[in-house]
């Protein structure tokens, strides 16, 4: 029997509330607010309280999916990334760099968001970078 | 005399081999959280604050491991929660060793706690450590509220409940909220996706369901992101249950909760 709590940051928005994932015998069984966390001080919103529910959800996207002939099919990462590179290159050739926009996310880390804007500005050459927190 | 925390740690260390593990708070670089202590070298990280609903963790483990004997380091409010949960088959005291720790006068005052000294009468496998202190002054907001005329009281709650963001944190953290089907998730009572929640039903449904259950642990108020003074509401519920039904939740494992229906000896009507 092993029960422990693992500290993490709520994945849902940019506030960054602290929460504990309750782990019983290696299985995720629930969430507790982190009472000593400087940001959230033991408080969470409904998303934070449910931050564990998607982890083992059957609908969770676990592999890349490519839509061909109207049907979503599982694909390998190589296939998916090749397709993305191919389409981005084609759209850029046809419409120019500003034909492409990039959406970053509050659910990602600062570093991941930084990398995506770098891809947008340096690799593609556009300032079309936006963020879900602006909605 | 050794400080209280050392007394607790040394008692836990000495009994660790008799139990499957001891539920208590552990402070690491990640902060403080509930933990199941299994080995003596971890016990140096055992602490007593901040309070978490440890009775809920005991319930989780006891339901998963139906034979295991566990220990728990509990405050007075945790003991009350365990007692009330035991009456509803959520924890099993015959498989539980309780190290009950008295709160200090300062801690009691912070919670406006009326009963900071653990009551372990009727719990066979329990010890109390620390000096018992008297109950603290009640929350002054309760007296202020009681002085208000009816309309003003309604307005008081309207202004408080409109802040609610429906996080369900009060319900989630409450050791006595363990129903699998919750009325607050029933669209009949609470329309999904609408803020603020229906006034005053949302909070009063929970308050009514807490009658004869609320053990005044204050976890709901501490976790409320909207800073709603929920202990005012629950102090009043506890007062009414005491006045009308003569029941004090968590005080005595032998007394029967007045709102629970026991059908064991009910005659079966033949059709």
GROMACS .gro file of C-alpha atoms in nm:
model
  406
    1UNK     CA    1   0.000   0.000   0.000
    2UNK     CA    2   0.153   0.329  -0.108
    3UNK     CA    3  -0.030   0.662  -0.088
    4UNK     CA    4   0.137   0.989  -0.173
    5UNK     CA    5   0.069   1.334  -0.315
    6UNK     CA    6   0.263   1.476  -0.608
    7UNK     CA    7   0.283   1.853  -0.649
    8UNK     CA    8   0.205   1.992  -0.991
    9UNK     CA    9   0.067   2.303  -1.157
   10UNK     CA   10  -0.291   2.313  -1.281
   11UNK     CA   11  -0.279   2.259  -1.660
   12UNK     CA   12  -0.590   2.459  -1.743
   13UNK     CA   13  -0.505   2.830  -1.745
   14UNK     CA   14  -0.225   3.079  -1.705
   15UNK     CA   15  -0.279   3.149  -1.333
   16UNK     CA   16  -0.073   2.849  -1.231
   17UNK     CA   17  -0.252   2.723  -0.921
   18UNK     CA   18  -0.070   2.458  -0.722
   19UNK     CA   19  -0.235   2.122  -0.674
   20UNK     CA   20  -0.146   1.777  -0.550
   21UNK     CA   21  -0.226   1.467  -0.751
   22UNK     CA   22  -0.326   1.190  -0.510
   23UNK     CA   23  -0.156   0.867  -0.608
   24UNK     CA   24  -0.256   0.532  -0.457
   25UNK     CA   25  -0.041   0.235  -0.559
   26UNK     CA   26   0.069   0.418  -0.875
   27UNK     CA   27  -0.288   0.503  -0.975
   28UNK     CA   28  -0.412   0.861  -0.996
   29UNK     CA   29  -0.713   0.882  -0.763
   30UNK     CA   30  -0.780   1.251  -0.709
   31UNK     CA   31  -0.675   1.612  -0.656
   32UNK     CA   32  -0.606   1.813  -0.342
   33UNK     CA   33  -0.535   2.185  -0.336
   34UNK     CA   34  -0.181   2.280  -0.229
   35UNK     CA   35  -0.237   2.482   0.085
   36UNK     CA   36   0.111   2.631   0.100
   37UNK     CA   37   0.126   2.727  -0.268
   38UNK     CA   38   0.206   3.099  -0.303
   39UNK     CA   39  -0.034   3.150  -0.595
   40UNK     CA   40  -0.346   2.955  -0.502
   41UNK     CA   41  -0.306   2.920  -0.122
   42UNK     CA   42  -0.516   2.604  -0.098
   43UNK     CA   43  -0.789   2.721  -0.331
   44UNK     CA   44  -0.886   2.592  -0.675
   45UNK     CA   45  -1.159   2.654  -0.931
   46UNK     CA   46  -1.372   2.377  -1.074
   47UNK     CA   47  -1.116   2.303  -1.345
   48UNK     CA   48  -0.835   2.258  -1.096
   49UNK     CA   49  -1.046   2.029  -0.881
   50UNK     CA   50  -1.102   1.815  -1.191
   51UNK     CA   51  -0.751   1.843  -1.334
   52UNK     CA   52  -0.695   1.470  -1.296
   53UNK     CA   53  -1.007   1.359  -1.479
   54UNK     CA   54  -0.867   1.374  -1.833
   55UNK     CA   55  -0.548   1.181  -1.757
   56UNK     CA   56  -0.698   0.835  -1.799
   57UNK     CA   57  -1.007   0.940  -1.995
   58UNK     CA   58  -1.090   0.704  -2.283
   59UNK     CA   59  -1.146   1.001  -2.517
   60UNK     CA   60  -0.801   1.144  -2.452
   61UNK     CA   61  -0.597   1.198  -2.770
   62UNK     CA   62  -0.291   0.979  -2.732
   63UNK     CA   63  -0.156   0.952  -3.088
   64UNK     CA   64  -0.159   1.196  -3.385
   65UNK     CA   65  -0.468   1.169  -3.603
   66UNK     CA   66  -0.474   1.255  -3.975
   67UNK     CA   67  -0.799   1.316  -4.160
   68UNK     CA   68  -0.803   1.159  -4.504
   69UNK     CA   69  -1.115   1.126  -4.716
   70UNK     CA   70  -1.321   1.265  -4.430
   71UNK     CA   71  -1.201   0.999  -4.185
   72UNK     CA   72  -0.972   1.055  -3.887
   73UNK     CA   73  -0.708   0.782  -3.871
   74UNK     CA   74  -0.424   0.720  -3.629
   75UNK     CA   75  -0.081   0.812  -3.762
   76UNK     CA   76   0.281   0.804  -3.650
   77UNK     CA   77   0.453   1.122  -3.533
   78UNK     CA   78   0.680   1.111  -3.840
   79UNK     CA   79   0.383   1.097  -4.072
   80UNK     CA   80   0.207   1.379  -3.886
   81UNK     CA   81   0.510   1.609  -3.875
   82UNK     CA   82   0.589   1.542  -4.243
   83UNK     CA   83   0.233   1.638  -4.336
   84UNK     CA   84   0.247   1.955  -4.124
   85UNK     CA   85   0.580   2.061  -4.280
   86UNK     CA   86   0.451   1.988  -4.628
   87UNK     CA   87   0.129   2.186  -4.582
   88UNK     CA   88   0.297   2.483  -4.411
   89UNK     CA   89   0.551   2.504  -4.695
   90UNK     CA   90   0.277   2.482  -4.956
   91UNK     CA   91   0.059   2.751  -4.791
   92UNK     CA   92   0.359   2.980  -4.745
   93UNK     CA   93   0.451   2.939  -5.116
   94UNK     CA   94   0.097   3.015  -5.224
   95UNK     CA   95  -0.007   3.293  -4.982
   96UNK     CA   96   0.316   3.417  -4.827
   97UNK     CA   97   0.414   3.387  -4.457
   98UNK     CA   98   0.115   3.594  -4.339
   99UNK     CA   99  -0.114   3.328  -4.480
  100UNK     CA  100  -0.030   3.130  -4.169
  101UNK     CA  101  -0.124   3.201  -3.807
  102UNK     CA  102  -0.007   3.038  -3.486
  103UNK     CA  103  -0.217   2.988  -3.174
  104UNK     CA  104  -0.031   2.932  -2.852
  105UNK     CA  105  -0.190   2.831  -2.525
  106UNK     CA  106  -0.216   2.908  -2.156
  107UNK     CA  107  -0.201   2.534  -2.099
  108UNK     CA  108   0.158   2.525  -2.226
  109UNK     CA  109   0.468   2.637  -2.041
  110UNK     CA  110   0.630   2.974  -2.116
  111UNK     CA  111   0.911   2.785  -2.283
  112UNK     CA  112   0.678   2.596  -2.517
  113UNK     CA  113   0.499   2.917  -2.608
  114UNK     CA  114   0.835   3.083  -2.670
  115UNK     CA  115   0.935   2.803  -2.905
  116UNK     CA  116   0.613   2.830  -3.104
  117UNK     CA  117   0.646   3.207  -3.156
  118UNK     CA  118   1.009   3.144  -3.259
  119UNK     CA  119   0.887   2.897  -3.519
  120UNK     CA  120   0.630   3.153  -3.638
  121UNK     CA  121   0.865   3.450  -3.659
  122UNK     CA  122   1.193   3.289  -3.765
  123UNK     CA  123   1.105   2.971  -3.954
  124UNK     CA  124   0.784   3.095  -4.120
  125UNK     CA  125   0.836   3.472  -4.103
  126UNK     CA  126   0.504   3.597  -3.967
  127UNK     CA  127   0.394   3.791  -3.659
  128UNK     CA  128   0.056   3.616  -3.663
  129UNK     CA  129   0.081   3.477  -3.311
  130UNK     CA  130  -0.221   3.477  -3.083
  131UNK     CA  131  -0.328   3.324  -2.757
  132UNK     CA  132  -0.643   3.172  -2.610
  133UNK     CA  133  -0.619   3.397  -2.303
  134UNK     CA  134  -0.708   3.695  -2.527
  135UNK     CA  135  -1.055   3.560  -2.596
  136UNK     CA  136   0.974   1.761   2.787
  137UNK     CA  137   1.020   1.701   2.416
  138UNK     CA  138   0.826   1.933   2.189
  139UNK     CA  139   0.487   1.797   2.083
  140UNK     CA  140   0.595   1.720   1.728
  141UNK     CA  141   0.886   1.506   1.853
  142UNK     CA  142   0.649   1.324   2.086
  143UNK     CA  143   0.418   1.248   1.793
  144UNK     CA  144   0.705   1.136   1.568
  145UNK     CA  145   0.853   0.906   1.829
  146UNK     CA  146   0.515   0.747   1.905
  147UNK     CA  147   0.451   0.692   1.534
  148UNK     CA  148   0.800   0.543   1.487
  149UNK     CA  149   0.749   0.304   1.776
  150UNK     CA  150   0.417   0.173   1.645
  151UNK     CA  151   0.492   0.169   1.273
  152UNK     CA  152   0.556  -0.206   1.271
  153UNK     CA  153   0.207  -0.274   1.416
  154UNK     CA  154   0.019  -0.105   1.131
  155UNK     CA  155   0.019  -0.106   0.752
  156UNK     CA  156   0.104   0.265   0.755
  157UNK     CA  157   0.019   0.592   0.927
  158UNK     CA  158  -0.176   0.868   0.751
  159UNK     CA  159  -0.034   1.208   0.845
  160UNK     CA  160   0.104   1.526   0.695
  161UNK     CA  161   0.449   1.517   0.538
  162UNK     CA  162   0.657   1.823   0.460
  163UNK     CA  163   0.902   1.792   0.172
  164UNK     CA  164   1.047   2.040  -0.079
  165UNK     CA  165   0.712   2.004  -0.263
  166UNK     CA  166   0.524   2.147   0.035
  167UNK     CA  167   0.302   1.976   0.290
  168UNK     CA  168   0.048   1.710   0.194
  169UNK     CA  169  -0.116   1.398   0.334
  170UNK     CA  170   0.102   1.089   0.314
  171UNK     CA  171   0.099   0.727   0.421
  172UNK     CA  172   0.408   0.681   0.637
  173UNK     CA  173   0.547   0.332   0.604
  174UNK     CA  174   0.907   0.351   0.718
  175UNK     CA  175   1.072   0.504   1.022
  176UNK     CA  176   1.328   0.711   0.830
  177UNK     CA  177   1.050   0.918   0.672
  178UNK     CA  178   0.892   1.010   1.005
  179UNK     CA  179   1.128   1.306   1.053
  180UNK     CA  180   0.923   1.475   0.779
  181UNK     CA  181   0.595   1.429   0.968
  182UNK     CA  182   0.434   1.766   1.056
  183UNK     CA  183   0.101   1.882   1.203
  184UNK     CA  184   0.005   2.174   0.979
  185UNK     CA  185  -0.150   2.296   0.757
  186UNK     CA  186  -0.460   2.086   0.821
  187UNK     CA  187  -0.591   1.862   0.542
  188UNK     CA  188  -0.904   1.641   0.557
  189UNK     CA  189  -0.715   1.331   0.670
  190UNK     CA  190  -1.036   1.138   0.749
  191UNK     CA  191  -1.109   1.134   0.376
  192UNK     CA  192  -0.769   0.979   0.306
  193UNK     CA  193  -0.827   0.716   0.577
  194UNK     CA  194  -1.164   0.637   0.415
  195UNK     CA  195  -1.005   0.598   0.071
  196UNK     CA  196  -0.740   0.359   0.202
  197UNK     CA  197  -0.971   0.159   0.429
  198UNK     CA  198  -1.221   0.103   0.150
  199UNK     CA  199  -0.946  -0.011  -0.089
  200UNK     CA  200  -0.774  -0.234   0.170
  201UNK     CA  201  -1.051  -0.397   0.365
  202UNK     CA  202  -0.826  -0.589   0.605
  203UNK     CA  203  -0.545  -0.342   0.671
  204UNK     CA  204  -0.494  -0.174   1.006
  205UNK     CA  205  -0.393   0.189   0.964
  206UNK     CA  206  -0.276   0.467   1.189
  207UNK     CA  207  -0.367   0.834   1.161
  208UNK     CA  208  -0.231   1.149   1.325
  209UNK     CA  209  -0.546   1.350   1.376
  210UNK     CA  210  -0.651   1.689   1.512
  211UNK     CA  211  -0.971   1.717   1.718
  212UNK     CA  212  -1.170   1.801   1.404
  213UNK     CA  213  -1.022   1.501   1.220
  214UNK     CA  214  -1.132   1.277   1.509
  215UNK     CA  215  -1.484   1.422   1.491
  216UNK     CA  216  -1.485   1.362   1.115
  217UNK     CA  217  -1.368   1.002   1.165
  218UNK     CA  218  -1.641   0.942   1.426
  219UNK     CA  219  -1.914   1.078   1.203
  220UNK     CA  220  -1.784   0.886   0.898
  221UNK     CA  221  -1.764   0.566   1.103
  222UNK     CA  222  -2.137   0.597   1.178
  223UNK     CA  223  -2.200   0.600   0.804
  224UNK     CA  224  -1.965   0.312   0.718
  225UNK     CA  225  -1.704   0.537   0.554
  226UNK     CA  226  -1.424   0.454   0.798
  227UNK     CA  227  -1.377   0.155   1.023
  228UNK     CA  228  -1.245   0.238   1.373
  229UNK     CA  229  -1.175  -0.127   1.460
  230UNK     CA  230  -0.897  -0.114   1.200
  231UNK     CA  231  -0.769   0.229   1.297
  232UNK     CA  232  -0.511   0.349   1.547
  233UNK     CA  233  -0.560   0.720   1.620
  234UNK     CA  234  -0.291   0.952   1.750
  235UNK     CA  235  -0.504   1.255   1.840
  236UNK     CA  236  -0.317   1.583   1.883
  237UNK     CA  237  -0.459   1.878   2.075
  238UNK     CA  238  -0.450   2.214   1.903
  239UNK     CA  239  -0.279   2.505   2.076
  240UNK     CA  240  -0.481   2.802   2.205
  241UNK     CA  241  -0.361   3.008   1.907
  242UNK     CA  242  -0.464   2.741   1.658
  243UNK     CA  243  -0.803   2.710   1.828
  244UNK     CA  244  -0.852   3.087   1.811
  245UNK     CA  245  -0.761   3.096   1.443
  246UNK     CA  246  -1.043   2.848   1.371
  247UNK     CA  247  -1.282   2.990   1.638
  248UNK     CA  248  -1.289   2.625   1.742
  249UNK     CA  249  -1.522   2.534   2.028
  250UNK     CA  250  -1.362   2.192   2.084
  251UNK     CA  251  -0.986   2.195   2.012
  252UNK     CA  252  -0.915   1.905   2.252
  253UNK     CA  253  -0.974   1.565   2.086
  254UNK     CA  254  -1.262   1.360   2.230
  255UNK     CA  255  -1.172   0.992   2.208
  256UNK     CA  256  -1.438   0.841   2.437
  257UNK     CA  257  -1.558   0.516   2.288
  258UNK     CA  258  -1.264   0.492   2.047
  259UNK     CA  259  -1.070   0.190   2.172
  260UNK     CA  260  -0.751   0.240   1.981
  261UNK     CA  261  -0.673   0.607   2.037
  262UNK     CA  262  -0.434   0.823   2.238
  263UNK     CA  263  -0.424   1.199   2.289
  264UNK     CA  264  -0.100   1.396   2.286
  265UNK     CA  265  -0.051   1.763   2.370
  266UNK     CA  266  -0.207   1.987   2.628
  267UNK     CA  267  -0.585   2.026   2.613
  268UNK     CA  268  -0.691   2.388   2.577
  269UNK     CA  269  -1.036   2.538   2.625
  270UNK     CA  270  -1.263   2.622   2.336
  271UNK     CA  271  -1.195   2.953   2.162
  272UNK     CA  272  -1.432   3.248   2.127
  273UNK     CA  273  -1.689   3.187   1.853
  274UNK     CA  274  -1.664   3.370   1.522
  275UNK     CA  275  -1.786   3.727   1.596
  276UNK     CA  276  -1.958   3.727   1.257
  277UNK     CA  277  -2.209   3.473   1.391
  278UNK     CA  278  -2.323   3.713   1.665
  279UNK     CA  279  -2.336   4.003   1.418
  280UNK     CA  280  -2.548   3.791   1.187
  281UNK     CA  281  -2.783   3.691   1.467
  282UNK     CA  282  -2.844   4.059   1.546
  283UNK     CA  283  -2.961   4.129   1.192
  284UNK     CA  284  -3.330   4.149   1.106
  285UNK     CA  285  -3.454   3.883   0.865
  286UNK     CA  286  -3.433   4.096   0.549
  287UNK     CA  287  -3.080   4.201   0.631
  288UNK     CA  288  -2.979   3.838   0.682
  289UNK     CA  289  -3.113   3.752   0.341
  290UNK     CA  290  -2.918   4.040   0.192
  291UNK     CA  291  -2.606   3.925   0.377
  292UNK     CA  292  -2.623   3.582   0.217
  293UNK     CA  293  -2.718   3.725  -0.121
  294UNK     CA  294  -2.401   3.933  -0.120
  295UNK     CA  295  -2.193   3.636  -0.009
  296UNK     CA  296  -2.339   3.369  -0.236
  297UNK     CA  297  -2.328   3.584  -0.550
  298UNK     CA  298  -1.947   3.559  -0.524
  299UNK     CA  299  -1.965   3.179  -0.559
  300UNK     CA  300  -1.785   3.047  -0.869
  301UNK     CA  301  -1.933   2.699  -0.829
  302UNK     CA  302  -1.596   2.531  -0.789
  303UNK     CA  303  -1.757   2.268  -0.564
  304UNK     CA  304  -1.446   2.298  -0.347
  305UNK     CA  305  -1.654   2.316  -0.026
  306UNK     CA  306  -1.812   1.986  -0.116
  307UNK     CA  307  -1.492   1.826  -0.248
  308UNK     CA  308  -1.282   1.901   0.057
  309UNK     CA  309  -1.553   1.818   0.312
  310UNK     CA  310  -1.481   1.490   0.492
  311UNK     CA  311  -1.854   1.439   0.546
  312UNK     CA  312  -1.947   1.490   0.178
  313UNK     CA  313  -1.907   1.141   0.040
  314UNK     CA  314  -2.231   1.073  -0.149
  315UNK     CA  315  -2.171   0.918  -0.488
  316UNK     CA  316  -2.468   1.102  -0.637
  317UNK     CA  317  -2.467   1.468  -0.535
  318UNK     CA  318  -2.781   1.682  -0.546
  319UNK     CA  319  -2.564   1.977  -0.647
  320UNK     CA  320  -2.481   1.799  -0.973
  321UNK     CA  321  -2.846   1.732  -1.050
  322UNK     CA  322  -2.971   1.972  -1.322
  323UNK     CA  323  -3.311   1.962  -1.151
  324UNK     CA  324  -3.165   2.167  -0.865
  325UNK     CA  325  -2.862   2.335  -1.019
  326UNK     CA  326  -2.862   2.441  -1.382
  327UNK     CA  327  -2.523   2.356  -1.534
  328UNK     CA  328  -2.313   2.635  -1.685
  329UNK     CA  329  -2.485   2.920  -1.500
  330UNK     CA  330  -2.325   3.159  -1.252
  331UNK     CA  331  -2.400   3.262  -0.982
  332UNK     CA  332  -2.566   2.943  -0.861
  333UNK     CA  333  -2.936   2.956  -0.770
  334UNK     CA  334  -2.993   3.169  -0.460
  335UNK     CA  335  -3.023   3.054  -0.190
  336UNK     CA  336  -3.083   2.691  -0.281
  337UNK     CA  337  -2.732   2.592  -0.394
  338UNK     CA  338  -2.571   2.665  -0.061
  339UNK     CA  339  -2.874   2.574   0.146
  340UNK     CA  340  -2.905   2.229  -0.012
  341UNK     CA  341  -2.551   2.157   0.100
  342UNK     CA  342  -2.618   2.313   0.440
  343UNK     CA  343  -2.926   2.094   0.490
  344UNK     CA  344  -2.731   1.785   0.388
  345UNK     CA  345  -2.466   1.879   0.643
  346UNK     CA  346  -2.716   1.892   0.928
  347UNK     CA  347  -2.604   1.634   1.187
  348UNK     CA  348  -2.288   1.575   0.982
  349UNK     CA  349  -2.085   1.898   0.992
  350UNK     CA  350  -1.801   1.857   1.243
  351UNK     CA  351  -1.681   2.220   1.222
  352UNK     CA  352  -1.342   2.145   1.066
  353UNK     CA  353  -1.357   2.467   0.862
  354UNK     CA  354  -1.202   2.305   0.556
  355UNK     CA  355  -1.484   2.443   0.333
  356UNK     CA  356  -1.420   2.802   0.436
  357UNK     CA  357  -1.043   2.768   0.401
  358UNK     CA  358  -1.066   2.632   0.048
  359UNK     CA  359  -1.334   2.875  -0.080
  360UNK     CA  360  -1.177   3.089  -0.355
  361UNK     CA  361  -1.458   3.342  -0.313
  362UNK     CA  362  -1.393   3.388   0.061
  363UNK     CA  363  -1.753   3.310   0.157
  364UNK     CA  364  -1.773   3.286   0.540
  365UNK     CA  365  -1.914   2.935   0.530
  366UNK     CA  366  -1.850   2.863   0.897
  367UNK     CA  367  -2.117   3.120   0.984
  368UNK     CA  368  -2.368   2.909   0.792
  369UNK     CA  369  -2.242   2.583   0.940
  370UNK     CA  370  -2.219   2.721   1.296
  371UNK     CA  371  -2.589   2.799   1.267
  372UNK     CA  372  -2.671   2.456   1.126
  373UNK     CA  373  -2.479   2.294   1.411
  374UNK     CA  374  -2.660   2.517   1.663
  375UNK     CA  375  -3.000   2.418   1.525
  376UNK     CA  376  -2.912   2.046   1.523
  377UNK     CA  377  -2.798   2.077   1.886
  378UNK     CA  378  -3.106   2.278   1.996
  379UNK     CA  379  -3.371   2.086   1.803
  380UNK     CA  380  -3.231   1.735   1.794
  381UNK     CA  381  -2.984   1.734   2.084
  382UNK     CA  382  -2.707   1.605   1.861
  383UNK     CA  383  -2.345   1.716   1.837
  384UNK     CA  384  -2.175   1.560   1.533
  385UNK     CA  385  -1.845   1.385   1.604
  386UNK     CA  386  -1.865   1.405   1.983
  387UNK     CA  387  -1.965   1.050   2.068
  388UNK     CA  388  -1.929   0.739   1.855
  389UNK     CA  389  -2.222   0.569   2.030
  390UNK     CA  390  -2.490   0.831   1.968
  391UNK     CA  391  -2.705   0.773   1.661
  392UNK     CA  392  -2.728   1.052   1.401
  393UNK     CA  393  -3.088   1.176   1.430
  394UNK     CA  394  -3.139   1.220   1.056
  395UNK     CA  395  -3.010   0.877   0.957
  396UNK     CA  396  -3.268   0.612   0.896
  397UNK     CA  397  -3.185   0.264   1.019
  398UNK     CA  398  -3.406  -0.003   0.865
  399UNK     CA  399  -3.234  -0.302   1.028
  400UNK     CA  400  -3.524  -0.378   1.259
  401UNK     CA  401  -3.799  -0.231   1.046
  402UNK     CA  402  -4.087  -0.475   0.988
  403UNK     CA  403  -4.121  -0.583   0.627
  404UNK     CA  404  -4.469  -0.533   0.494
  405UNK     CA  405  -4.599  -0.826   0.294
  406UNK     CA  406  -4.790  -0.752  -0.025
   0.00000   0.00000   0.00000
